Short mmCIF file of C-alpha atoms and ligand atoms in Angstrom, two decimals:
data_model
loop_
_atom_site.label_atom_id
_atom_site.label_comp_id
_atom_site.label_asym_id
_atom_site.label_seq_id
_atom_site.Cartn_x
_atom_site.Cartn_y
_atom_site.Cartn_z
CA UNK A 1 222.80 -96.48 -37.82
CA UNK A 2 225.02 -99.23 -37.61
CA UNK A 3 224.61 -102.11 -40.29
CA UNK A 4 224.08 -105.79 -38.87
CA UNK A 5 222.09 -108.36 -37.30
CA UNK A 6 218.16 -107.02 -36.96
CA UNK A 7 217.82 -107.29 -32.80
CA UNK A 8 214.53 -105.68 -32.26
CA UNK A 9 213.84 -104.58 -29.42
CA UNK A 10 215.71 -106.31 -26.91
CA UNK A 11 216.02 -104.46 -24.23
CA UNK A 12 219.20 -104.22 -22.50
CA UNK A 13 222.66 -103.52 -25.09
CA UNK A 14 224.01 -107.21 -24.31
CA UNK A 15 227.43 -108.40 -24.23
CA UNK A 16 229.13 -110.56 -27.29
CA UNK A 17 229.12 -114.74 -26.67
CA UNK A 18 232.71 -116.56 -26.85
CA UNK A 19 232.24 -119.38 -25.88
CA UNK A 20 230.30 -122.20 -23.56
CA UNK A 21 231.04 -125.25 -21.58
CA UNK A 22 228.38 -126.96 -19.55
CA UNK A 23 226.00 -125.08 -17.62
CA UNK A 24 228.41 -121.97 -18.18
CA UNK A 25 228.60 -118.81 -20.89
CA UNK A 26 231.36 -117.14 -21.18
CA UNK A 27 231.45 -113.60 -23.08
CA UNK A 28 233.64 -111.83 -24.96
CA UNK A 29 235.20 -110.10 -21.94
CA UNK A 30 235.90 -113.01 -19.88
CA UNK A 31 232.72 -112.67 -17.75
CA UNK A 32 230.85 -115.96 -17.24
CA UNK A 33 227.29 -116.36 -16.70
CA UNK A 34 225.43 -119.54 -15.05
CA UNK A 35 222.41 -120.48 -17.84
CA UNK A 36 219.72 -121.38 -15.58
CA UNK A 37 216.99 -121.29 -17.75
CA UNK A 38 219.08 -123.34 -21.41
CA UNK A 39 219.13 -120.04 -23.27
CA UNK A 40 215.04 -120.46 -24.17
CA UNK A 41 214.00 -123.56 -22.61
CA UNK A 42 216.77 -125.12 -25.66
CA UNK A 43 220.50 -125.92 -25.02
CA UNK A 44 218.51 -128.80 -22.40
CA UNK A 45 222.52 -130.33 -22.42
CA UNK A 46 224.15 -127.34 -21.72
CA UNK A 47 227.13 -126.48 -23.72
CA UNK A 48 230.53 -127.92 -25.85
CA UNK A 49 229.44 -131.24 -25.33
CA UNK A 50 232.26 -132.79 -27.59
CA UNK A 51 230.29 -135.87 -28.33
CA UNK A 52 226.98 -134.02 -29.91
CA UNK A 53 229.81 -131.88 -32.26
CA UNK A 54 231.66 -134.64 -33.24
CA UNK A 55 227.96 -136.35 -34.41
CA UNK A 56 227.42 -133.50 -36.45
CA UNK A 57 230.49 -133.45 -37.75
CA UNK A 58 231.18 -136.83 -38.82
CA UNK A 59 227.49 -136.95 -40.77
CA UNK A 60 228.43 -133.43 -42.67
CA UNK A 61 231.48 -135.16 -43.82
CA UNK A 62 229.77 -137.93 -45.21
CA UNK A 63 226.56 -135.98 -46.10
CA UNK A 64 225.08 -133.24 -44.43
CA UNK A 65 221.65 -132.05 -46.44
CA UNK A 66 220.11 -134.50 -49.05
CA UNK A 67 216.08 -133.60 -49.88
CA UNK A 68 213.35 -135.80 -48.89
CA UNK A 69 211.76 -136.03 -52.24
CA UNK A 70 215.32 -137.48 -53.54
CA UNK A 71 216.43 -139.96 -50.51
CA UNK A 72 215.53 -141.31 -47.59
CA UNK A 73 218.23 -141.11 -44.69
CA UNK A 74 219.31 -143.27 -41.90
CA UNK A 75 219.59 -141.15 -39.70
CA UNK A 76 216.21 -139.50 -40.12
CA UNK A 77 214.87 -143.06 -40.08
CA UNK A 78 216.71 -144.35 -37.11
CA UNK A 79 214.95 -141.15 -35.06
CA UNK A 80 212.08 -140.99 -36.05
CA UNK A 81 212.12 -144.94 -34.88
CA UNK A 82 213.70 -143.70 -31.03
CA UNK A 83 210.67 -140.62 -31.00
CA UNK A 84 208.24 -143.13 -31.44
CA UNK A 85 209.66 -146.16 -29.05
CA UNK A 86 209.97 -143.13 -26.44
CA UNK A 87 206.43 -141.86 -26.76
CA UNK A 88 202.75 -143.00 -25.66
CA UNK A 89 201.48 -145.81 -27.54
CA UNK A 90 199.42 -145.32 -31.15
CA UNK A 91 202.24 -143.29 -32.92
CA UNK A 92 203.04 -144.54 -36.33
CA UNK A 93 204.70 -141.63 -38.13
CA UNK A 94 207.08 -138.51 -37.56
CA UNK A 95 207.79 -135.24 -39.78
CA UNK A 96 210.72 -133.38 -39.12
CA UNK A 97 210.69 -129.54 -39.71
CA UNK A 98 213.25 -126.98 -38.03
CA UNK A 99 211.20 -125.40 -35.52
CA UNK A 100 208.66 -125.36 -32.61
CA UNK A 101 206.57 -122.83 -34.54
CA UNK A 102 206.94 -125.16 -38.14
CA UNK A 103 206.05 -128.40 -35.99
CA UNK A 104 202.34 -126.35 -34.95
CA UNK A 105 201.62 -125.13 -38.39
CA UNK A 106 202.42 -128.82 -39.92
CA UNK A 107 199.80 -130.22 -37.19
CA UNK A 108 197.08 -128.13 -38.04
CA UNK A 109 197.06 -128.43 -41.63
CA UNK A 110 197.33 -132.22 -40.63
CA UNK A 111 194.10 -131.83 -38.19
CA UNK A 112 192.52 -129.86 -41.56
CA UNK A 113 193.37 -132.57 -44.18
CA UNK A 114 192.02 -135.57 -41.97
CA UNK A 115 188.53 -133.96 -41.64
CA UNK A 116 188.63 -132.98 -45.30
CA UNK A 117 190.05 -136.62 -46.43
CA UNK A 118 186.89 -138.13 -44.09
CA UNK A 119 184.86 -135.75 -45.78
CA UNK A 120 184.22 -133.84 -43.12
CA UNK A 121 185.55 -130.50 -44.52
CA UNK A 122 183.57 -128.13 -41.99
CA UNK A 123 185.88 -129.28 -38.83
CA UNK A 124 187.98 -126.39 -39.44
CA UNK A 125 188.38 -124.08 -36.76
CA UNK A 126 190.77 -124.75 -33.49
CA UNK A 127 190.23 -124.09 -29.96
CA UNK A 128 193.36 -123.50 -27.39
CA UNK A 129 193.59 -121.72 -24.12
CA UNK A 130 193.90 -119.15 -22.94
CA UNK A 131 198.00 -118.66 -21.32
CA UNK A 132 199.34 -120.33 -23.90
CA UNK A 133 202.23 -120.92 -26.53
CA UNK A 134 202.55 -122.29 -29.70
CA UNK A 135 204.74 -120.56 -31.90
CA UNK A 136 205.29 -116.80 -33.90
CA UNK A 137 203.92 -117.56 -37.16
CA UNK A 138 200.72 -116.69 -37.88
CA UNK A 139 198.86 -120.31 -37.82
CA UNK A 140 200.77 -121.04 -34.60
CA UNK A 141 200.13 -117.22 -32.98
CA UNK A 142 196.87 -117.74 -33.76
CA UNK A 143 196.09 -120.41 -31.57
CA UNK A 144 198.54 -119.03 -28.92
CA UNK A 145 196.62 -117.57 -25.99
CA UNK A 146 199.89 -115.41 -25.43
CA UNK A 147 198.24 -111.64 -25.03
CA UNK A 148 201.82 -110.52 -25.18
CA UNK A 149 203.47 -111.70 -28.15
CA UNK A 150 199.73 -111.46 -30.23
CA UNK A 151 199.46 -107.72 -29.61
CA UNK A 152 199.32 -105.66 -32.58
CA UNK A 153 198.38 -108.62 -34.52
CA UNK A 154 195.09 -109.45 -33.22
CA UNK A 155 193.25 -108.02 -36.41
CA UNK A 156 194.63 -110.58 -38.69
CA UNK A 157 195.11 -113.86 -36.36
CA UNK A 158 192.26 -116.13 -35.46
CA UNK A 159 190.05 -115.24 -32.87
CA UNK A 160 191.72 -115.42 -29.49
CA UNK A 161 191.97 -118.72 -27.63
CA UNK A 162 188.53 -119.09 -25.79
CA UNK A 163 188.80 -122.48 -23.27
CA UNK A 164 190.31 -121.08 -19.57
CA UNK A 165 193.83 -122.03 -18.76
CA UNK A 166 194.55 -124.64 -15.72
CA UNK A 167 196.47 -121.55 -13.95
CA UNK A 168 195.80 -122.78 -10.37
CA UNK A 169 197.07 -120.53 -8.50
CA UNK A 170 194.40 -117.48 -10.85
CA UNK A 171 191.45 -120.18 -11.11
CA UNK A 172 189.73 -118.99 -13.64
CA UNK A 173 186.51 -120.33 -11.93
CA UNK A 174 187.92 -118.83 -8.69
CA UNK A 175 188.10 -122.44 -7.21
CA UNK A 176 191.08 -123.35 -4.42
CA UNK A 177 192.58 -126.14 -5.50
CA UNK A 178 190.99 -128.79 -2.72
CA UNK A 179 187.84 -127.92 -3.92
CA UNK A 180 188.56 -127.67 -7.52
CA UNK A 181 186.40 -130.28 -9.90
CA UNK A 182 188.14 -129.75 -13.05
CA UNK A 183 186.06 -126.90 -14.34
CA UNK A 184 189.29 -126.06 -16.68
CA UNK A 185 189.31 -129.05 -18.60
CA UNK A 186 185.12 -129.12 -18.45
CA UNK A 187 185.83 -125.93 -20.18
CA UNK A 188 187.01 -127.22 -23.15
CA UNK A 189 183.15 -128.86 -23.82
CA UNK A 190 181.60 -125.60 -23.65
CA UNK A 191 183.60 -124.26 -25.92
CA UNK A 192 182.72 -127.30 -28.39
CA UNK A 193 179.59 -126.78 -27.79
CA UNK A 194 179.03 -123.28 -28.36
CA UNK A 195 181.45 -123.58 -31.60
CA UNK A 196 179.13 -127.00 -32.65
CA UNK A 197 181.46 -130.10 -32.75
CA UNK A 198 180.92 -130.06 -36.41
CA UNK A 199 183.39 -127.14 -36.55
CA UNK A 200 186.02 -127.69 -34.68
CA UNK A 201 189.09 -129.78 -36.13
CA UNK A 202 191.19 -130.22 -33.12
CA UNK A 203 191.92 -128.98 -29.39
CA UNK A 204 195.68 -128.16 -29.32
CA UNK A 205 197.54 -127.50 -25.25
CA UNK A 206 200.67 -127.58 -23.62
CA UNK A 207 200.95 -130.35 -20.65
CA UNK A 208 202.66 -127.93 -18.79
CA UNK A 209 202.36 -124.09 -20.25
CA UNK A 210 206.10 -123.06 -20.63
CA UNK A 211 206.36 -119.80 -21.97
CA UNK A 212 203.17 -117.62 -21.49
CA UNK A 213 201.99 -119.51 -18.48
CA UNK A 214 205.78 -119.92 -16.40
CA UNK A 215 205.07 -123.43 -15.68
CA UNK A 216 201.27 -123.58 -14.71
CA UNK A 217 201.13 -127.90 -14.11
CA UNK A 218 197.49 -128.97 -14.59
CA UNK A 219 195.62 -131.71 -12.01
CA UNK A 220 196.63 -135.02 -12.91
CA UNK A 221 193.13 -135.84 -13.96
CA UNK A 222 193.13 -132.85 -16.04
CA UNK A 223 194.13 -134.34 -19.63
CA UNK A 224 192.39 -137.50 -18.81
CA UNK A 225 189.29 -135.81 -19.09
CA UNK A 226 190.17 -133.46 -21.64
CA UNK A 227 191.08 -136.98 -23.85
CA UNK A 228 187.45 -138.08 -23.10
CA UNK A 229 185.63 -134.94 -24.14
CA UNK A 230 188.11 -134.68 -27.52
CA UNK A 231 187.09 -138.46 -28.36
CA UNK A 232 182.87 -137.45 -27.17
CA UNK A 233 183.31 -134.30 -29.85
CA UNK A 234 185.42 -136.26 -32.37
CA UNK A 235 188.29 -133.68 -32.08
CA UNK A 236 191.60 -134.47 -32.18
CA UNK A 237 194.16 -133.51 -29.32
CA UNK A 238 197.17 -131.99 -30.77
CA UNK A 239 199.81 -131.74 -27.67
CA UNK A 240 202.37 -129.75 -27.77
CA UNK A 241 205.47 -130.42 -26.18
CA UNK A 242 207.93 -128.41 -28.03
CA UNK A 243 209.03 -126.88 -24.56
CA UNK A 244 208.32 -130.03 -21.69
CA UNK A 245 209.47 -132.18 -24.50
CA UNK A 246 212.21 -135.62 -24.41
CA UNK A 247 213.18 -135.13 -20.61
CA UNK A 248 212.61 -131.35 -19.43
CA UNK A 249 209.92 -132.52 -16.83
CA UNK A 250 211.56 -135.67 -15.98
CA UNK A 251 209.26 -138.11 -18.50
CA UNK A 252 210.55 -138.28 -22.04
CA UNK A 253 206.66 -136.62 -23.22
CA UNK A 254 205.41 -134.79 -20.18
CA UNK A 255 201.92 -136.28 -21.52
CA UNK A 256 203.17 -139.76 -20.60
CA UNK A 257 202.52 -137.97 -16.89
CA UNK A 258 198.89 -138.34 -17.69
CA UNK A 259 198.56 -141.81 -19.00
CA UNK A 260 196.93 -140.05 -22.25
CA UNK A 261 197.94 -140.85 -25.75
CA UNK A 262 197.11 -137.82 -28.16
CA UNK A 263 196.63 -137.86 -32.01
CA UNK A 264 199.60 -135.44 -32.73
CA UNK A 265 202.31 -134.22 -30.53
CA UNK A 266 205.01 -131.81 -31.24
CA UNK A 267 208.64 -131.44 -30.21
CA UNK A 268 211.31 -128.94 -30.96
CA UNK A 269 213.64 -127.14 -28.84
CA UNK A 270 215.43 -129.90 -26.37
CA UNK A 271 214.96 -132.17 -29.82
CA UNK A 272 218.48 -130.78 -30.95
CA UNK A 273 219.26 -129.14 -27.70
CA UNK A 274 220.58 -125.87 -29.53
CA UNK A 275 222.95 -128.34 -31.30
CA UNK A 276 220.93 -127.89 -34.59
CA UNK A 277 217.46 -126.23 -34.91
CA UNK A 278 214.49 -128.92 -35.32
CA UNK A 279 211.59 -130.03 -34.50
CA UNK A 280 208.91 -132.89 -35.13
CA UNK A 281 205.78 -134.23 -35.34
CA UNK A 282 205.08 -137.33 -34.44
CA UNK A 283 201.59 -138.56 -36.19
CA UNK A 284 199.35 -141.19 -34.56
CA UNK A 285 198.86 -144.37 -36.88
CA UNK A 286 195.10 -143.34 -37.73
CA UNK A 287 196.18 -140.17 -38.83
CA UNK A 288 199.31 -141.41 -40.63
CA UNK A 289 196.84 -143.76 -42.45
CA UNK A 290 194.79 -141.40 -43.57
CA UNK A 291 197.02 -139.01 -45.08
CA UNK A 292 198.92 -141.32 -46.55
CA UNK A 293 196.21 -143.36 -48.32
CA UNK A 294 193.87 -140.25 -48.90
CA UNK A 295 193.76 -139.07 -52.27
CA UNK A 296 194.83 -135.64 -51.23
CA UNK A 297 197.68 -137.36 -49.11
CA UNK A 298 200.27 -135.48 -51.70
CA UNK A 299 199.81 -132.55 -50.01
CA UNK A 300 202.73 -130.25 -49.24
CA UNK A 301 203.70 -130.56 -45.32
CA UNK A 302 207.45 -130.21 -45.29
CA UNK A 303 210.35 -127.24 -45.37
CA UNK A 304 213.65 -127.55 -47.65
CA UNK A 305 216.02 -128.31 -44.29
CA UNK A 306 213.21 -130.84 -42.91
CA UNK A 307 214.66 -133.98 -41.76
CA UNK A 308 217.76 -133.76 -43.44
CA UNK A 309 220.51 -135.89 -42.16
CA UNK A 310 223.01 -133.89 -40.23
CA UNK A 311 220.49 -132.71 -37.69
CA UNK A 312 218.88 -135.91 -37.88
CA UNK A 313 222.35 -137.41 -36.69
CA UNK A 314 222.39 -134.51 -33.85
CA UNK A 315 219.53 -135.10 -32.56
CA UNK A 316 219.98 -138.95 -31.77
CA UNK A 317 223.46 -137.97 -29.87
CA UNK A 318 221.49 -135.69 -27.84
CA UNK A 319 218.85 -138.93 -27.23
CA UNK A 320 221.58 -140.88 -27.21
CA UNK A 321 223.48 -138.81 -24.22
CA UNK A 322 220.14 -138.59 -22.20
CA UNK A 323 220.37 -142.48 -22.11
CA UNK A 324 223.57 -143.11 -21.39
CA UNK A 325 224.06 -140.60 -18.83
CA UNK A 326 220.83 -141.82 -16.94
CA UNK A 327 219.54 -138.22 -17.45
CA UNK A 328 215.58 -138.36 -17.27
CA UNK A 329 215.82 -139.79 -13.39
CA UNK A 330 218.43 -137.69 -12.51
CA UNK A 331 215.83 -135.01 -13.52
CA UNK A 332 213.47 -136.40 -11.44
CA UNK A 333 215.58 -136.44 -8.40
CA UNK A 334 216.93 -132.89 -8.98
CA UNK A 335 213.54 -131.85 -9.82
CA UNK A 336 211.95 -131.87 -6.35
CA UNK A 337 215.58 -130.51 -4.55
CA UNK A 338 214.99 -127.52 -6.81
CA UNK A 339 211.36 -126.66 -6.21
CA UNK A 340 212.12 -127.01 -2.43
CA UNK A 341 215.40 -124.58 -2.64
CA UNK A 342 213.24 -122.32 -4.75
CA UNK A 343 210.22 -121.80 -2.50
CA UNK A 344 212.60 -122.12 0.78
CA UNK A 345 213.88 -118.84 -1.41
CA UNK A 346 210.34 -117.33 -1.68
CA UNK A 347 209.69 -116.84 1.99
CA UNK A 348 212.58 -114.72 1.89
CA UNK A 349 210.94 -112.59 -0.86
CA UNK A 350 207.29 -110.73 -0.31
CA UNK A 351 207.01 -110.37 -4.11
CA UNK A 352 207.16 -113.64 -4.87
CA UNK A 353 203.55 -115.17 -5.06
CA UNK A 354 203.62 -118.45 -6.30
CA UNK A 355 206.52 -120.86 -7.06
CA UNK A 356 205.51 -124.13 -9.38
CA UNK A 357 206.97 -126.56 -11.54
CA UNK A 358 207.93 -130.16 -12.27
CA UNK A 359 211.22 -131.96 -13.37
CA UNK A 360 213.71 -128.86 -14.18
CA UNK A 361 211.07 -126.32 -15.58
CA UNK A 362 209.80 -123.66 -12.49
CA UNK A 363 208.06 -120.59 -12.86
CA UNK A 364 208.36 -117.88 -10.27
CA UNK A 365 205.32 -115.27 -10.19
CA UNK A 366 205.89 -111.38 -9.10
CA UNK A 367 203.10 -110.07 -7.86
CA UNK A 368 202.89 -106.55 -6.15
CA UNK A 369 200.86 -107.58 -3.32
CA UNK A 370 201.29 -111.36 -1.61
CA UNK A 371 197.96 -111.57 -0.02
CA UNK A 372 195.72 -110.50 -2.45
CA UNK A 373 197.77 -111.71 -5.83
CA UNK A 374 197.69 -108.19 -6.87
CA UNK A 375 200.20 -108.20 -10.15
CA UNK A 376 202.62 -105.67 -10.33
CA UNK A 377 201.67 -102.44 -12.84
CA UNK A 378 202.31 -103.52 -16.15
CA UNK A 379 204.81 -100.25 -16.91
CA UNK A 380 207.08 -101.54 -13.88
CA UNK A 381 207.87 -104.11 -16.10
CA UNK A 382 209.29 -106.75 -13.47
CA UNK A 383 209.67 -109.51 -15.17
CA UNK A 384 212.31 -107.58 -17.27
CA UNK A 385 213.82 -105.62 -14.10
CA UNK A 386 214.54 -109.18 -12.66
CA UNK A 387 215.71 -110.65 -15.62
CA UNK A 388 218.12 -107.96 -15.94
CA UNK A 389 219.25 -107.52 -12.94
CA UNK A 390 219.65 -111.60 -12.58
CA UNK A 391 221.90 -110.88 -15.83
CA UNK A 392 224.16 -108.23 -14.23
CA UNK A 393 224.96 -110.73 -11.78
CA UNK A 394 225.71 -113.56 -14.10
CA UNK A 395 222.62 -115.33 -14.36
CA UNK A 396 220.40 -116.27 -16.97
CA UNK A 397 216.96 -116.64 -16.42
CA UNK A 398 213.86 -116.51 -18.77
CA UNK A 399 211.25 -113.60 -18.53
CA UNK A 400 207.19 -114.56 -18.90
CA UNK A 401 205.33 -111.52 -19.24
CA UNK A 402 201.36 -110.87 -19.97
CA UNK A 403 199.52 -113.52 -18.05
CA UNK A 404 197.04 -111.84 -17.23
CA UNK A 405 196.72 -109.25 -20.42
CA UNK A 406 199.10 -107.80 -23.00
CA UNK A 407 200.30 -105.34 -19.91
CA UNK A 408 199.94 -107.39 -16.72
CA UNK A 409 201.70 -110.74 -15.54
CA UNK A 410 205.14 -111.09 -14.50
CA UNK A 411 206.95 -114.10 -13.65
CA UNK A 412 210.23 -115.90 -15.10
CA UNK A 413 211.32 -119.15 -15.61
CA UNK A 414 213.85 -121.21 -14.31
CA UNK A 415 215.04 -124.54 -16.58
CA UNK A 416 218.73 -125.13 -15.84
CA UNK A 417 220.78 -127.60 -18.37
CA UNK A 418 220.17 -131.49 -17.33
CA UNK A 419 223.52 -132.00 -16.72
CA UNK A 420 223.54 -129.67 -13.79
CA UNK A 421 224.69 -131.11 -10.33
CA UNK A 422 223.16 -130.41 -6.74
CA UNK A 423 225.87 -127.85 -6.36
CA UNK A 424 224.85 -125.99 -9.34
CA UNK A 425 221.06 -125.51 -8.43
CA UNK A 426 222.27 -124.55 -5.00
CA UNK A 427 224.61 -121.81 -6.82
CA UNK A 428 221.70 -120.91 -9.02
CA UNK A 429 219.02 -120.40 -6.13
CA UNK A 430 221.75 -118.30 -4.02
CA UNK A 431 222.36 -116.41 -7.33
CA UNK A 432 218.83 -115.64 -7.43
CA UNK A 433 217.89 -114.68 -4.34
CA UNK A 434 220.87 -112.58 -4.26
CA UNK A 435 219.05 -111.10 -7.65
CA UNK A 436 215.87 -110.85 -5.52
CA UNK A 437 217.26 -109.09 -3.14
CA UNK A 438 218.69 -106.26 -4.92
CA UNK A 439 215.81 -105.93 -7.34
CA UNK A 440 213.95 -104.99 -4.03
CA UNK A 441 216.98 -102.73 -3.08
CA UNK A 442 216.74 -101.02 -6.26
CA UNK A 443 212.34 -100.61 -5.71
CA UNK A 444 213.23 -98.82 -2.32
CA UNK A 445 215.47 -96.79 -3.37
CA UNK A 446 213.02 -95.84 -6.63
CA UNK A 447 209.98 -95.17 -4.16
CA UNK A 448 212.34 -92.61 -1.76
CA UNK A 449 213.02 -91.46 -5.21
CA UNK A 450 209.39 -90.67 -5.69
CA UNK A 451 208.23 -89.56 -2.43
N1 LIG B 1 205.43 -124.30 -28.74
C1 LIG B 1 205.88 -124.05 -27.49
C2 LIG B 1 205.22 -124.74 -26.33
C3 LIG B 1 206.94 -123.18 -27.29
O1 LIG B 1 207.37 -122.94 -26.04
C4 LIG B 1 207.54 -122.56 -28.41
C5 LIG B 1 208.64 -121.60 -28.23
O2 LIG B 1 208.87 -121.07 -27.18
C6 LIG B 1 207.04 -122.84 -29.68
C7 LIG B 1 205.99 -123.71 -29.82
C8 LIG B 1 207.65 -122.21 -30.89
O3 LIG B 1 208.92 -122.75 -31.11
P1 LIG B 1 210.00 -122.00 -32.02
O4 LIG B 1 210.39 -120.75 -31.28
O5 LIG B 1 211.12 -122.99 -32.14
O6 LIG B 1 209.36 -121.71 -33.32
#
């Protein structure tokens, strides 16, 4: 065996990184490779950007990691300051932590520690939905309705998300969308109900599923109502924007959308824009209150690199760059050319069933049959196939497997940098339907195989 870096199983042997320079990758051998989808849903300002270095570098020079317990930093301060300004009104606080997966765990023991401070200890339990993402460890997979990444682990997590996913184009209630009355986000009070409100801490979603869901957008109405029955039930609405996050969907919070304000809401990924790993929590006043003037408000929340100052200073060049480049309306704009190039793509492709998406996040579904929404045999493994063979040509794209169960769903997502230009989504869609069409090439020529 050769000694280094743990990979897992990752599927294909993959080539060796040099180097990158806006939307582009270019490996060891000279190849370059368009990154349509920001590495995971991450590098959201592409790549080399001179400016975001140079922040990073002058604040390690002065200082780079001093512990929250021993200072307070400017830098942490200022941001924290920019998160709020940016967000929907009735946000007082923010914790920093250094991941997506760190910024769920630190909300629910939040959620946990209000109802205990109010003495109402028994709210303890979580409901999610199903098709959904929230993180690898175990708090965060626990919540996650994601059958894919919680197989294997299902003995130990908590029981699996139980409120149906607003997946429109699988309605759970089998509704089509003009006649569809919101049973998805009515949902969420039966499950209240049947767990007793006294139970149940907090409701925690994605505004737009990312990961397990390829970009399922809800009704607009949808969080509106799920606000009301949280506030009927006295549970509070932990969002979770790690993934549609500071400009992804063309809003700064993809909740701002909705015209709802939620109690906690979590970013990580586009925070430092693959600059520096963070993430955040951004606590509403009430619950910033409470924890702070609670007498169990010493409790532990942070991790050692939480906060500290050179990823602090990072992460307000990357805000800082989305400004001053006019990024979030340029997302906007670019946002509806792309969803029109990419289902103009579709009807070229009979195993493409649904195209959806907002800003620059769009999910493509396979699906072995058009007319009936038949997936595709979970040991075909299409998702992967096309992600691979979107690789070979130079193309980066992000697989989303196990919609349906830990075998079946296939679909991949598509979230280029937000400094990419008209010309690049049009080289991106060609790309891709030039990755489409030899993926069905390669099926033909596999079924003559068999037959
Ligand atoms: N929440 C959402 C919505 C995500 O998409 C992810 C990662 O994909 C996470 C949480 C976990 O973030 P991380 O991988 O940084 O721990």
């Amino acid at each position: 065996m050769t000694k280094g870096v743990f990979e897992g199983q990752v599927g294909s042997p993959r080539p060796t990184i040099s180097y990158g320079q806006g939307i582009y990758l270019f490996d060891a051998d000279g190849r370059r490779y368009i990154d349509a989808c920001s590495g995971a849903i991450s590098a959201n300002l592409g790549h080399g950007l001179e400016e975001i270095a140079r922040a990073g570098y002058e604040q390690a020079i002065r200082v780079a990691f001093t512990y929250r317990s021993q200072f307070r930093n400017a830098p942490a301060e200022d941001l924290a300051q920019t998160l709020i300004s940016l967000a929907p009104k009735g946000f007082g606080r923010v914790l920093f932590v250094n991941s997506g997966s760190e910024a769920t765990e630190a909300a629910l023991r939040m959620a946990l520690q209000y109802w205990q401070a109010r003495g109402l200890g028994s709210k303890s339990r979580f409901l999610s939905r199903k098709v959904s993402y929230h993180g690898m460890t175990f708090g965060a997979l626990g919540v996650s309705g994601h059958f894919y990444r919680r197989y294997g682990y299902q003995d130990i997590l908590w029981s699996s998300p139980q409120v149906e996913a607003s997946y429109c184009y699988r309605c759970p209630f089998g509704q089509a969308p003009e006649h569809c009355h919101l049973e998805c986000a009515q949902d969420l009070e039966r499950a209240i109900l049947a767990e007793g409100p006294e139970n149940i801490a907090a409701f925690v979603a994605e505004p737009i599923v990312g990961a397990a869901g390829a970009a399922l957008v809800p009704k607009p109405q949808y969080f509106s109502r799920i606000r009301e029955i949280c506030d009927r039930y006295d549970v509070l609405l932990i969002i979770d924007e790690v993934l549609t996050g500071l400009g992804r969907t063309g809003n700064w919070y993809a909740i701002s959308d909705f015209s709802v304000s939620p109690d906690l809401l979590l970013v990580g990924k586009g925070l430092g824009a693959g600059y520096s790993p963070m993430g955040a929590v951004l606590i509403s006043e009430k619950i910033a209150e409470n924890l702070e003037t609670s007498s169990n408000g010493s409790r532990i929340f942070g991790h050692t690199y939480g906060g500290n100052p050179q990823s602090a200073a990072i992460a307000m060049a990357v805000l800082q760059f989305i400004v001053t480049h006019g990024l979030i309306a340029q997302i906007r704009r670019l946002g509806s050319l792309f969803g029109s190039l990419l289902r103009d793509m579709a009807e070229r492709h009979p195993i493409i069933g649904d195209v959806r998406g907002i800003g620059l996040l769009w999910g493509i579904e396979l699906v072995a049959d058009r007319d009936t929404r038949t997936p595709f045999d979970g040991s075909l493994r299409m998702a992967d196939r096309l992600t691979d063979t979107a690789f070979a040509t130079g193309l980066l794209v992000y697989p989303s497997r196990g919609q349906l169960s830990h075998l079946f769903g296939d679909a991949v997502l598509l979230a280029p940098p937000f400094i990419a230009t008209e010309q690049n989504l049009y080289e991106i869609v060609n790309q891709l339907d030039f990755s489409f069409s030899q993926l069905e090439r390669d099926m033909e020529a596999g079924s003559r195989r068999i037959f």
